[in-house]
Amino acid sequence: MTTGDPLLLSSSGGVDSPSKQQAPARCSVGSLGCLCRTDSFSSSLYEDCDTASVNLVDDGEAVPRHLQEESDVNRTAERFQSADSHFFNRLSVECSQKERQRKVSWGGVMEMQRSPSSFEIGAVPSSHEKPNRSQRVRNKSTQFEDPFSSEHDPRLIYINDPDRTNDRYEFTGNEIRTSKYTLITFLPKNLFIQFHRLAYVYFLVIAALNQLPPLAVFGRTASLFPLLFVLFVTAIKDGYEDWRRHRSDRNENNREALVFQHGDFRPKKWKSICAGEVVKIHSNETMPCDMVLLGTSDPNGIAYIQTMNLDESLRQNGNKPKSVINVDPGLLGLLNQPLVGDERLAAHDFFLTLAACNTVIPVSTESFDLTNKVNEIGAIDYQGESPDEQALVIAASAYGYTLVERTTGHIVIDVQGERIRLDVLGLHEFDSVRKRMSVVVRFPDNNVKVLVKGADTSMLSILKRGISDGLYNLHDKIREATENHLSGYSTEGLRTLVIGSKNLTDAEFSEWQEKYEEASTSMHERSAKLRQAAGLVECDLTLLGATAIEDKLQDGVPEAIESLRQAGIKVWVLTGDKQETAISIGLSCRLLTENMHSIIINGSSEVECRRLLADAKAKFGIKSAHFGRDSEGIEDLCNGDVSKPRSSNGHIPESSTIHSFQLTGVVAGDKSEHSEKVTNFDNAELALIIDGSSLVYILEKDLESELFDLATSCKVVICCRVAPLQKAGIVDLIKSRTSDMTLAIGDGANDVSMIQMADVGVGICGQEGRQAVMASDFAMGQFHFLKRLLLVHGHWNYQRIAYMILYNFYRNAVFVLMLFWYILYTAYSATLALTDWSSVFYSLIYTSVPTVVVGILDKDLSHNTLLYYPRLYEAGLRNEGYNLTLFWITMLDTLWQSLVLFYVPFFTYNISTMDIWSLGSLWTIAVVIIVNIHLAMDIQRWVLITHLAVWGSIAATFLCMVLIDSIPIFPNYG
């Protein structure tokens, strides 16, 4: 929350929204209604917002709106004005299509000519005066069937009367619960969840069979002990975690908010807030529930709300990023000249567009009001949906065009000390189809303009074309110069936008206004209709200029990527940036090197994509049908290891330039030139660069195998202009065709599908919200932490797991083989030399603790060594820690050790009077000592807990043997 104090007054809708008899999960608020004769409806709805309704009614019975008396409305208004008189004048709700942030506003609605069919919203003025221009609604509503006339409407809410609201259809309460269990359900539910694991079912069946005398191998009680022990430990862990959830829920539910009760705002616990109650929220406070905005303390009636907590995340603490503006003295000089001439007017419109065409809200950081005093740039805190929008507004302010006020109805811009008020007539927000946004504004001289900004690919096609008069038109010159600048910006890795505007005639404005009002109030296909309305004015634009924003790489990104490449990890970049920007970023972060041969594929049809893939494979000698370019490549792919370079010797042709072979519809140069063997590509490093348009035809057709063959033969793959689902499709392409582990890392909501598709998902906490973090397996604050995660912890984890697999085979096999040799001397009978408890305790107590400790703490190399030599990570890629050869060597080692363990005590005490149970105890102690010493010989890092675990286990074995021999019910008692 970032507006004044108090921030907003709202009617709670509860956590959930009602349905018949029982309320399901609540949908987003999209509309407001009032049960009164002069009903009106003003909705600034944007795409991807659901619809809900809140009705303002008197304390009396709810009646159809055509019977509601105006005095009832007046009493409603007066009742709320008594709580906070300056809040309740007009009412509107505005939801943006962004999930991370929503702007909810009240008052100052869009100004527009009054329509006979329009509705007035909320608590209307008591007088019958005709509303002035500043009070008129902007949306022309379609005529609905009266959804509020029935008393049985389950969505009917009586404001400030929760008892009546929940009388007929009880809304779900506001208490949250993230815990799984209660005291009553813990045991059955936990056991049910645990036995979903197949291993638990297996041990349960074994234990059950062991209860049958003909099938019993161990004692009945002893066979149950391991399973019960594991179930008990897991239940303790689950219970502790659920207790922490209960504690967190209790703390959250018992937080307090100000709720209107008995004529005043009084504290009330969050869990007790009911649908229909009025809640007051102050600045920087957390929303206690889903709410409908009734009013704010801001002079402009605006509240800026961040909803990152709605995706179960916390607002990240840290310094706010600062925008660094490069101010051009020449441009500043131009802006200080009189507003005369095409160049000066274009510069004026350019910076007005930067300041106006956005959803940024200016908030004063000082005690004075922005609307009454011209302030320094630092005195304004611009809050918007993206850092890019904020940067552009700050840039406009640096050149003297300062956004100082924004409401849903107007914008005030300080132009070098002079205030200009622009009436906002309509706003078309950015969407992935149009790839641009526009705002229609009326200037003080009644001139109506549309101001547009967007991606160059979408803007250049809707610019005004010059009229051919035999001369090189000025518009064409400006466009050519701008395109050259855009190309240069993209090469530098900057994110670009094109700015344009257009004066609207009365006829154009009227046509757009009618379509826009109809689309804004449409209940079906609103997004498509709004795009159609935008198309009426987003055409024949005058090019004003272009912007470039540097998306600076985080510290350590180039070094991290270079280390990952040296470690033998293939890094693929899946981005929504344009191709030139993606290539530039690839060069700046050292993903692309000057020695690489780049294959650039841009296709516009299935046939063309098929041909381009075939041409690239033919040129570089890449074989199809899961075969690499050479025998080494075949081996790599057959082993499912596409993370290896195609050439084992790592030879790179010595060249100082990056070789780019662009395969678009028209291949640059003569085909015969490409057919010539310019260089030897056998050991060359290739980089594949492909755009989203090509992936549309490749991923949805039968070209996936062709792309797979080409991509896995390349050292680097960059996919640009890709949609979120295409990112997931690329990850699935690798997962479905290889046995390789895939890791996806991203920082935004558009990376969620990719992160969820990968074997390992990593989310970065950043300005894009926390959706990626919430969907990931690991979360980190900086990209370069990935280097340590993989090269250090990844290497340690691989070495520990690989060794533990071999060691567990060893310690169990040596014990079983030792018993097997004993069976040879018992005529293959079921006679045992060990007690049941000794057999159980061997894996449960005698040898388990050292295994766990070493598997957690052992380190073969220091972290500094692993970071300095990234290629040490390749040990895991080459399966050096665990493979079939090592397995059989371990089994042979196990075989001779088991023979020694059995026969040395056997022949030593063969002619003695020692009974079989005593000999069995000796065998048990001997095998425990030998396997723990074997483990001690392989430990790389000794710490205190390691000594305690290894030598303590041997000591514990002697102690347990003494205790077991002292229990009378055991066969070797005495």
PDB file of N, CA, C and O in Angstrom, residues 415-476:
ATOM      1  N   VAL A 415       4.762  20.308 -17.413  1.00  0.00           N
ATOM      2  CA  VAL A 415       5.664  20.508 -18.552  1.00  0.00           C
ATOM      3  C   VAL A 415       6.479  21.761 -18.289  1.00  0.00           C
ATOM      4  O   VAL A 415       6.028  22.882 -18.524  1.00  0.00           O
ATOM      5  N   GLN A 416       7.665  21.554 -17.730  1.00  0.00           N
ATOM      6  CA  GLN A 416       8.595  22.653 -17.454  1.00  0.00           C
ATOM      7  C   GLN A 416       7.911  23.788 -16.683  1.00  0.00           C
ATOM      8  O   GLN A 416       8.005  24.959 -17.041  1.00  0.00           O
ATOM      9  N   GLY A 417       7.198  23.418 -15.641  1.00  0.00           N
ATOM     10  CA  GLY A 417       6.568  24.394 -14.766  1.00  0.00           C
ATOM     11  C   GLY A 417       5.130  24.717 -15.088  1.00  0.00           C
ATOM     12  O   GLY A 417       4.444  25.356 -14.285  1.00  0.00           O
ATOM     13  N   GLU A 418       4.640  24.290 -16.219  1.00  0.00           N
ATOM     14  CA  GLU A 418       3.262  24.558 -16.620  1.00  0.00           C
ATOM     15  C   GLU A 418       2.456  23.268 -16.569  1.00  0.00           C
ATOM     16  O   GLU A 418       2.837  22.259 -17.164  1.00  0.00           O
ATOM     17  N   ARG A 419       1.316  23.315 -15.851  1.00  0.00           N
ATOM     18  CA  ARG A 419       0.478  22.131 -15.702  1.00  0.00           C
ATOM     19  C   ARG A 419      -0.421  21.944 -16.923  1.00  0.00           C
ATOM     20  O   ARG A 419      -1.056  22.892 -17.385  1.00  0.00           O
ATOM     21  N   ILE A 420      -0.459  20.716 -17.426  1.00  0.00           N
ATOM     22  CA  ILE A 420      -1.352  20.349 -18.517  1.00  0.00           C
ATOM     23  C   ILE A 420      -2.232  19.210 -18.034  1.00  0.00           C
ATOM     24  O   ILE A 420      -1.740  18.178 -17.583  1.00  0.00           O
ATOM     25  N   ARG A 421      -3.537  19.412 -18.138  1.00  0.00           N
ATOM     26  CA  ARG A 421      -4.489  18.379 -17.739  1.00  0.00           C
ATOM     27  C   ARG A 421      -5.014  17.687 -18.989  1.00  0.00           C
ATOM     28  O   ARG A 421      -5.578  18.331 -19.887  1.00  0.00           O
ATOM     29  N   LEU A 422      -4.830  16.380 -19.031  1.00  0.00           N
ATOM     30  CA  LEU A 422      -5.317  15.572 -20.140  1.00  0.00           C
ATOM     31  C   LEU A 422      -6.452  14.708 -19.633  1.00  0.00           C
ATOM     32  O   LEU A 422      -6.279  13.942 -18.675  1.00  0.00           O
ATOM     33  N   ASP A 423      -7.622  14.828 -20.272  1.00  0.00           N
ATOM     34  CA  ASP A 423      -8.765  14.002 -19.897  1.00  0.00           C
ATOM     35  C   ASP A 423      -8.622  12.625 -20.546  1.00  0.00           C
ATOM     36  O   ASP A 423      -8.496  12.521 -21.777  1.00  0.00           O
ATOM     37  N   VAL A 424      -8.639  11.603 -19.733  1.00  0.00           N
ATOM     38  CA  VAL A 424      -8.476  10.235 -20.240  1.00  0.00           C
ATOM     39  C   VAL A 424      -9.831   9.723 -20.701  1.00  0.00           C
ATOM     40  O   VAL A 424     -10.764   9.576 -19.906  1.00  0.00           O
ATOM     41  N   LEU A 425      -9.940   9.428 -21.977  1.00  0.00           N
ATOM     42  CA  LEU A 425     -11.192   8.942 -22.557  1.00  0.00           C
ATOM     43  C   LEU A 425     -11.225   7.430 -22.694  1.00  0.00           C
ATOM     44  O   LEU A 425     -12.298   6.848 -22.855  1.00  0.00           O
ATOM     45  N   GLY A 426     -10.091   6.817 -22.663  1.00  0.00           N
ATOM     46  CA  GLY A 426     -10.038   5.357 -22.776  1.00  0.00           C
ATOM     47  C   GLY A 426      -8.614   4.862 -22.744  1.00  0.00           C
ATOM     48  O   GLY A 426      -7.684   5.580 -23.145  1.00  0.00           O
ATOM     49  N   LEU A 427      -8.439   3.658 -22.266  1.00  0.00           N
ATOM     50  CA  LEU A 427      -7.106   3.062 -22.143  1.00  0.00           C
ATOM     51  C   LEU A 427      -7.138   1.634 -22.650  1.00  0.00           C
ATOM     52  O   LEU A 427      -7.975   0.831 -22.222  1.00  0.00           O
ATOM     53  N   HIS A 428      -6.259   1.332 -23.576  1.00  0.00           N
ATOM     54  CA  HIS A 428      -6.091  -0.045 -24.064  1.00  0.00           C
ATOM     55  C   HIS A 428      -4.760  -0.560 -23.521  1.00  0.00           C
ATOM     56  O   HIS A 428      -3.698  -0.141 -23.965  1.00  0.00           O
ATOM     57  N   GLU A 429      -4.846  -1.449 -22.567  1.00  0.00           N
ATOM     58  CA  GLU A 429      -3.623  -1.942 -21.957  1.00  0.00           C
ATOM     59  C   GLU A 429      -2.890  -2.893 -22.889  1.00  0.00           C
ATOM     60  O   GLU A 429      -3.444  -3.440 -23.838  1.00  0.00           O
ATOM     61  N   PHE A 430      -1.631  -3.101 -22.558  1.00  0.00           N
ATOM     62  CA  PHE A 430      -0.782  -3.989 -23.349  1.00  0.00           C
ATOM     63  C   PHE A 430      -1.309  -5.422 -23.271  1.00  0.00           C
ATOM     64  O   PHE A 430      -1.726  -5.885 -22.217  1.00  0.00           O
ATOM     65  N   ASP A 431      -1.311  -6.111 -24.391  1.00  0.00           N
ATOM     66  CA  ASP A 431      -1.620  -7.545 -24.396  1.00  0.00           C
ATOM     67  C   ASP A 431      -0.688  -8.243 -25.362  1.00  0.00           C
ATOM     68  O   ASP A 431      -0.046  -7.605 -26.206  1.00  0.00           O
ATOM     69  N   SER A 432      -0.599  -9.556 -25.223  1.00  0.00           N
ATOM     70  CA  SER A 432       0.379 -10.324 -25.988  1.00  0.00           C
ATOM     71  C   SER A 432       0.022 -10.445 -27.461  1.00  0.00           C
ATOM     72  O   SER A 432       0.863 -10.856 -28.265  1.00  0.00           O
ATOM     73  N   VAL A 433      -1.207 -10.105 -27.821  1.00  0.00           N
ATOM     74  CA  VAL A 433      -1.607 -10.179 -29.229  1.00  0.00           C
ATOM     75  C   VAL A 433      -1.194  -8.904 -29.954  1.00  0.00           C
ATOM     76  O   VAL A 433      -0.523  -8.946 -30.992  1.00  0.00           O
ATOM     77  N   ARG A 434      -1.602  -7.746 -29.415  1.00  0.00           N
ATOM     78  CA  ARG A 434      -1.265  -6.464 -30.046  1.00  0.00           C
ATOM     79  C   ARG A 434       0.177  -6.061 -29.790  1.00  0.00           C
ATOM     80  O   ARG A 434       0.802  -5.416 -30.616  1.00  0.00           O
ATOM     81  N   LYS A 435       0.698  -6.418 -28.612  1.00  0.00           N
ATOM     82  CA  LYS A 435       2.055  -6.064 -28.191  1.00  0.00           C
ATOM     83  C   LYS A 435       2.265  -4.556 -28.152  1.00  0.00           C
ATOM     84  O   LYS A 435       3.325  -4.046 -28.518  1.00  0.00           O
ATOM     85  N   ARG A 436       1.248  -3.846 -27.725  1.00  0.00           N
ATOM     86  CA  ARG A 436       1.332  -2.395 -27.566  1.00  0.00           C
ATOM     87  C   ARG A 436       0.216  -1.947 -26.643  1.00  0.00           C
ATOM     88  O   ARG A 436      -0.709  -2.711 -26.350  1.00  0.00           O
ATOM     89  N   MET A 437       0.318  -0.709 -26.154  1.00  0.00           N
ATOM     90  CA  MET A 437      -0.744  -0.118 -25.360  1.00  0.00           C
ATOM     91  C   MET A 437      -1.003   1.292 -25.866  1.00  0.00           C
ATOM     92  O   MET A 437      -0.127   1.918 -26.473  1.00  0.00           O
ATOM     93  N   SER A 438      -2.207   1.780 -25.621  1.00  0.00           N
ATOM     94  CA  SER A 438      -2.566   3.113 -26.106  1.00  0.00           C
ATOM     95  C   SER A 438      -3.531   3.752 -25.125  1.00  0.00           C
ATOM     96  O   SER A 438      -4.236   3.068 -24.376  1.00  0.00           O
ATOM     97  N   VAL A 439      -3.552   5.077 -25.151  1.00  0.00           N
ATOM     98  CA  VAL A 439      -4.471   5.851 -24.341  1.00  0.00           C
ATOM     99  C   VAL A 439      -5.039   6.971 -25.209  1.00  0.00           C
ATOM    100  O   VAL A 439      -4.312   7.611 -25.978  1.00  0.00           O
ATOM    101  N   VAL A 440      -6.338   7.146 -25.129  1.00  0.00           N
ATOM    102  CA  VAL A 440      -7.019   8.217 -25.870  1.00  0.00           C
ATOM    103  C   VAL A 440      -7.264   9.354 -24.887  1.00  0.00           C
ATOM    104  O   VAL A 440      -7.904   9.159 -23.847  1.00  0.00           O
ATOM    105  N   VAL A 441      -6.746  10.535 -25.216  1.00  0.00           N
ATOM    106  CA  VAL A 441      -6.827  11.671 -24.295  1.00  0.00           C
ATOM    107  C   VAL A 441      -7.372  12.889 -25.032  1.00  0.00           C
ATOM    108  O   VAL A 441      -7.246  13.028 -26.255  1.00  0.00           O
ATOM    109  N   ARG A 442      -8.007  13.777 -24.246  1.00  0.00           N
ATOM    110  CA  ARG A 442      -8.469  15.062 -24.770  1.00  0.00           C
ATOM    111  C   ARG A 442      -7.620  16.165 -24.157  1.00  0.00           C
ATOM    112  O   ARG A 442      -7.493  16.260 -22.942  1.00  0.00           O
ATOM    113  N   PHE A 443      -7.034  16.991 -25.016  1.00  0.00           N
ATOM    114  CA  PHE A 443      -6.198  18.090 -24.577  1.00  0.00           C
ATOM    115  C   PHE A 443      -7.065  19.277 -24.169  1.00  0.00           C
ATOM    116  O   PHE A 443      -8.258  19.336 -24.480  1.00  0.00           O
ATOM    117  N   PRO A 444      -6.486  20.269 -23.485  1.00  0.00           N
ATOM    118  CA  PRO A 444      -7.272  21.441 -23.078  1.00  0.00           C
ATOM    119  C   PRO A 444      -7.937  22.174 -24.234  1.00  0.00           C
ATOM    120  O   PRO A 444      -8.967  22.830 -24.043  1.00  0.00           O
ATOM    121  N   ASP A 445      -7.376  22.092 -25.436  1.00  0.00           N
ATOM    122  CA  ASP A 445      -7.987  22.748 -26.598  1.00  0.00           C
ATOM    123  C   ASP A 445      -9.021  21.866 -27.280  1.00  0.00           C
ATOM    124  O   ASP A 445      -9.405  22.130 -28.430  1.00  0.00           O
ATOM    125  N   ASN A 446      -9.494  20.784 -26.602  1.00  0.00           N
ATOM    126  CA  ASN A 446     -10.494  19.839 -27.106  1.00  0.00           C
ATOM    127  C   ASN A 446      -9.983  18.963 -28.242  1.00  0.00           C
ATOM    128  O   ASN A 446     -10.760  18.242 -28.867  1.00  0.00           O
ATOM    129  N   ASN A 447      -8.702  19.016 -28.516  1.00  0.00           N
ATOM    130  CA  ASN A 447      -8.118  18.125 -29.508  1.00  0.00           C
ATOM    131  C   ASN A 447      -7.980  16.731 -28.899  1.00  0.00           C
ATOM    132  O   ASN A 447      -7.501  16.576 -27.780  1.00  0.00           O
ATOM    133  N   VAL A 448      -8.419  15.699 -29.623  1.00  0.00           N
ATOM    134  CA  VAL A 448      -8.377  14.317 -29.131  1.00  0.00           C
ATOM    135  C   VAL A 448      -7.257  13.567 -29.849  1.00  0.00           C
ATOM    136  O   VAL A 448      -7.174  13.597 -31.081  1.00  0.00           O
ATOM    137  N   LYS A 449      -6.408  12.933 -29.080  1.00  0.00           N
ATOM    138  CA  LYS A 449      -5.293  12.177 -29.636  1.00  0.00           C
ATOM    139  C   LYS A 449      -5.246  10.783 -29.037  1.00  0.00           C
ATOM    140  O   LYS A 449      -5.701  10.561 -27.906  1.00  0.00           O
ATOM    141  N   VAL A 450      -4.669   9.866 -29.790  1.00  0.00           N
ATOM    142  CA  VAL A 450      -4.341   8.555 -29.256  1.00  0.00           C
ATOM    143  C   VAL A 450      -2.821   8.474 -29.185  1.00  0.00           C
ATOM    144  O   VAL A 450      -2.115   8.767 -30.155  1.00  0.00           O
ATOM    145  N   LEU A 451      -2.322   8.132 -28.012  1.00  0.00           N
ATOM    146  CA  LEU A 451      -0.893   7.994 -27.767  1.00  0.00           C
ATOM    147  C   LEU A 451      -0.584   6.514 -27.620  1.00  0.00           C
ATOM    148  O   LEU A 451      -1.221   5.812 -26.833  1.00  0.00           O
ATOM    149  N   VAL A 452       0.394   6.038 -28.385  1.00  0.00           N
ATOM    150  CA  VAL A 452       0.644   4.594 -28.479  1.00  0.00           C
ATOM    151  C   VAL A 452       2.135   4.323 -28.275  1.00  0.00           C
ATOM    152  O   VAL A 452       2.989   5.083 -28.734  1.00  0.00           O
ATOM    153  N   LYS A 453       2.414   3.225 -27.580  1.00  0.00           N
ATOM    154  CA  LYS A 453       3.783   2.711 -27.503  1.00  0.00           C
ATOM    155  C   LYS A 453       3.717   1.197 -27.570  1.00  0.00           C
ATOM    156  O   LYS A 453       2.729   0.582 -27.139  1.00  0.00           O
ATOM    157  N   GLY A 454       4.742   0.595 -28.154  1.00  0.00           N
ATOM    158  CA  GLY A 454       4.725  -0.857 -28.278  1.00  0.00           C
ATOM    159  C   GLY A 454       5.994  -1.388 -28.900  1.00  0.00           C
ATOM    160  O   GLY A 454       6.925  -0.637 -29.226  1.00  0.00           O
ATOM    161  N   ALA A 455       6.033  -2.701 -29.071  1.00  0.00           N
ATOM    162  CA  ALA A 455       7.189  -3.352 -29.676  1.00  0.00           C
ATOM    163  C   ALA A 455       7.327  -2.928 -31.135  1.00  0.00           C
ATOM    164  O   ALA A 455       6.334  -2.670 -31.814  1.00  0.00           O
ATOM    165  N   ASP A 456       8.554  -2.877 -31.606  1.00  0.00           N
ATOM    166  CA  ASP A 456       8.782  -2.415 -32.970  1.00  0.00           C
ATOM    167  C   ASP A 456       8.095  -3.299 -33.999  1.00  0.00           C
ATOM    168  O   ASP A 456       7.607  -2.809 -35.029  1.00  0.00           O
ATOM    169  N   THR A 457       8.015  -4.596 -33.725  1.00  0.00           N
ATOM    170  CA  THR A 457       7.385  -5.500 -34.684  1.00  0.00           C
ATOM    171  C   THR A 457       5.900  -5.201 -34.866  1.00  0.00           C
ATOM    172  O   THR A 457       5.337  -5.447 -35.930  1.00  0.00           O
ATOM    173  N   SER A 458       5.264  -4.680 -33.822  1.00  0.00           N
ATOM    174  CA  SER A 458       3.836  -4.374 -33.919  1.00  0.00           C
ATOM    175  C   SER A 458       3.582  -2.918 -34.277  1.00  0.00           C
ATOM    176  O   SER A 458       2.514  -2.589 -34.798  1.00  0.00           O
ATOM    177  N   MET A 459       4.536  -2.046 -34.026  1.00  0.00           N
ATOM    178  CA  MET A 459       4.321  -0.619 -34.267  1.00  0.00           C
ATOM    179  C   MET A 459       4.669  -0.202 -35.692  1.00  0.00           C
ATOM    180  O   MET A 459       3.973   0.632 -36.290  1.00  0.00           O
ATOM    181  N   LEU A 460       5.722  -0.749 -36.243  1.00  0.00           N
ATOM    182  CA  LEU A 460       6.159  -0.298 -37.563  1.00  0.00           C
ATOM    183  C   LEU A 460       5.134  -0.596 -38.642  1.00  0.00           C
ATOM    184  O   LEU A 460       5.058   0.113 -39.657  1.00  0.00           O
ATOM    185  N   SER A 461       4.321  -1.618 -38.413  1.00  0.00           N
ATOM    186  CA  SER A 461       3.326  -1.984 -39.432  1.00  0.00           C
ATOM    187  C   SER A 461       2.091  -1.097 -39.401  1.00  0.00           C
ATOM    188  O   SER A 461       1.276  -1.149 -40.319  1.00  0.00           O
ATOM    189  N   ILE A 462       1.919  -0.282 -38.365  1.00  0.00           N
ATOM    190  CA  ILE A 462       0.723   0.572 -38.274  1.00  0.00           C
ATOM    191  C   ILE A 462       1.081   2.047 -38.359  1.00  0.00           C
ATOM    192  O   ILE A 462       0.265   2.912 -38.044  1.00  0.00           O
ATOM    193  N   LEU A 463       2.313   2.352 -38.807  1.00  0.00           N
ATOM    194  CA  LEU A 463       2.713   3.748 -38.963  1.00  0.00           C
ATOM    195  C   LEU A 463       2.170   4.325 -40.262  1.00  0.00           C
ATOM    196  O   LEU A 463       1.862   3.605 -41.221  1.00  0.00           O
ATOM    197  N   LYS A 464       2.077   5.644 -40.279  1.00  0.00           N
ATOM    198  CA  LYS A 464       1.604   6.355 -41.471  1.00  0.00           C
ATOM    199  C   LYS A 464       2.605   6.178 -42.599  1.00  0.00           C
ATOM    200  O   LYS A 464       3.815   6.299 -42.415  1.00  0.00           O
ATOM    201  N   ARG A 465       2.095   5.875 -43.774  1.00  0.00           N
ATOM    202  CA  ARG A 465       2.935   5.729 -44.947  1.00  0.00           C
ATOM    203  C   ARG A 465       3.005   7.050 -45.699  1.00  0.00           C
ATOM    204  O   ARG A 465       2.008   7.763 -45.825  1.00  0.00           O
ATOM    205  N   GLY A 466       4.198   7.368 -46.201  1.00  0.00           N
ATOM    206  CA  GLY A 466       4.356   8.608 -46.959  1.00  0.00           C
ATOM    207  C   GLY A 466       3.670   8.537 -48.311  1.00  0.00           C
ATOM    208  O   GLY A 466       3.581   7.491 -48.949  1.00  0.00           O
ATOM    209  N   ILE A 467       3.177   9.662 -48.781  1.00  0.00           N
ATOM    210  CA  ILE A 467       2.523   9.733 -50.090  1.00  0.00           C
ATOM    211  C   ILE A 467       3.597   9.915 -51.154  1.00  0.00           C
ATOM    212  O   ILE A 467       4.439  10.794 -51.069  1.00  0.00           O
ATOM    213  N   SER A 468       3.568   9.043 -52.131  1.00  0.00           N
ATOM    214  CA  SER A 468       4.591   9.073 -53.176  1.00  0.00           C
ATOM    215  C   SER A 468       4.420  10.312 -54.033  1.00  0.00           C
ATOM    216  O   SER A 468       3.392  10.519 -54.667  1.00  0.00           O
ATOM    217  N   ASP A 469       5.435  11.179 -53.998  1.00  0.00           N
ATOM    218  CA  ASP A 469       5.397  12.386 -54.829  1.00  0.00           C
ATOM    219  C   ASP A 469       6.674  12.550 -55.619  1.00  0.00           C
ATOM    220  O   ASP A 469       7.035  13.644 -56.028  1.00  0.00           O
ATOM    221  N   GLY A 470       7.382  11.420 -55.829  1.00  0.00           N
ATOM    222  CA  GLY A 470       8.620  11.483 -56.580  1.00  0.00           C
ATOM    223  C   GLY A 470       9.820  11.814 -55.724  1.00  0.00           C
ATOM    224  O   GLY A 470      10.949  11.687 -56.157  1.00  0.00           O
ATOM    225  N   LEU A 471       9.596  12.260 -54.514  1.00  0.00           N
ATOM    226  CA  LEU A 471      10.674  12.599 -53.602  1.00  0.00           C
ATOM    227  C   LEU A 471      10.681  11.616 -52.440  1.00  0.00           C
ATOM    228  O   LEU A 471       9.681  10.983 -52.136  1.00  0.00           O
ATOM    229  N   TYR A 472      11.811  11.545 -51.803  1.00  0.00           N
ATOM    230  CA  TYR A 472      11.915  10.668 -50.649  1.00  0.00           C
ATOM    231  C   TYR A 472      11.167  11.323 -49.508  1.00  0.00           C
ATOM    232  O   TYR A 472      11.570  12.356 -48.985  1.00  0.00           O
ATOM    233  N   ASN A 473      10.043  10.720 -49.116  1.00  0.00           N
ATOM    234  CA  ASN A 473       9.157  11.343 -48.149  1.00  0.00           C
ATOM    235  C   ASN A 473       9.822  11.473 -46.793  1.00  0.00           C
ATOM    236  O   ASN A 473      10.621  10.638 -46.378  1.00  0.00           O
ATOM    237  N   LEU A 474       9.453  12.541 -46.057  1.00  0.00           N
ATOM    238  CA  LEU A 474      10.030  12.784 -44.747  1.00  0.00           C
ATOM    239  C   LEU A 474       9.704  11.660 -43.772  1.00  0.00           C
ATOM    240  O   LEU A 474      10.548  11.251 -42.980  1.00  0.00           O
ATOM    241  N   HIS A 475       8.463  11.161 -43.859  1.00  0.00           N
ATOM    242  CA  HIS A 475       8.083  10.069 -42.964  1.00  0.00           C
ATOM    243  C   HIS A 475       8.967   8.847 -43.187  1.00  0.00           C
ATOM    244  O   HIS A 475       9.363   8.171 -42.236  1.00  0.00           O
ATOM    245  N   ASP A 476       9.259   8.555 -44.436  1.00  0.00           N
ATOM    246  CA  ASP A 476      10.101   7.404 -44.729  1.00  0.00           C
ATOM    247  C   ASP A 476      11.529   7.603 -44.216  1.00  0.00           C
ATOM    248  O   ASP A 476      12.171   6.664 -43.755  1.00  0.00           O
TER     249      ASP A 476
END
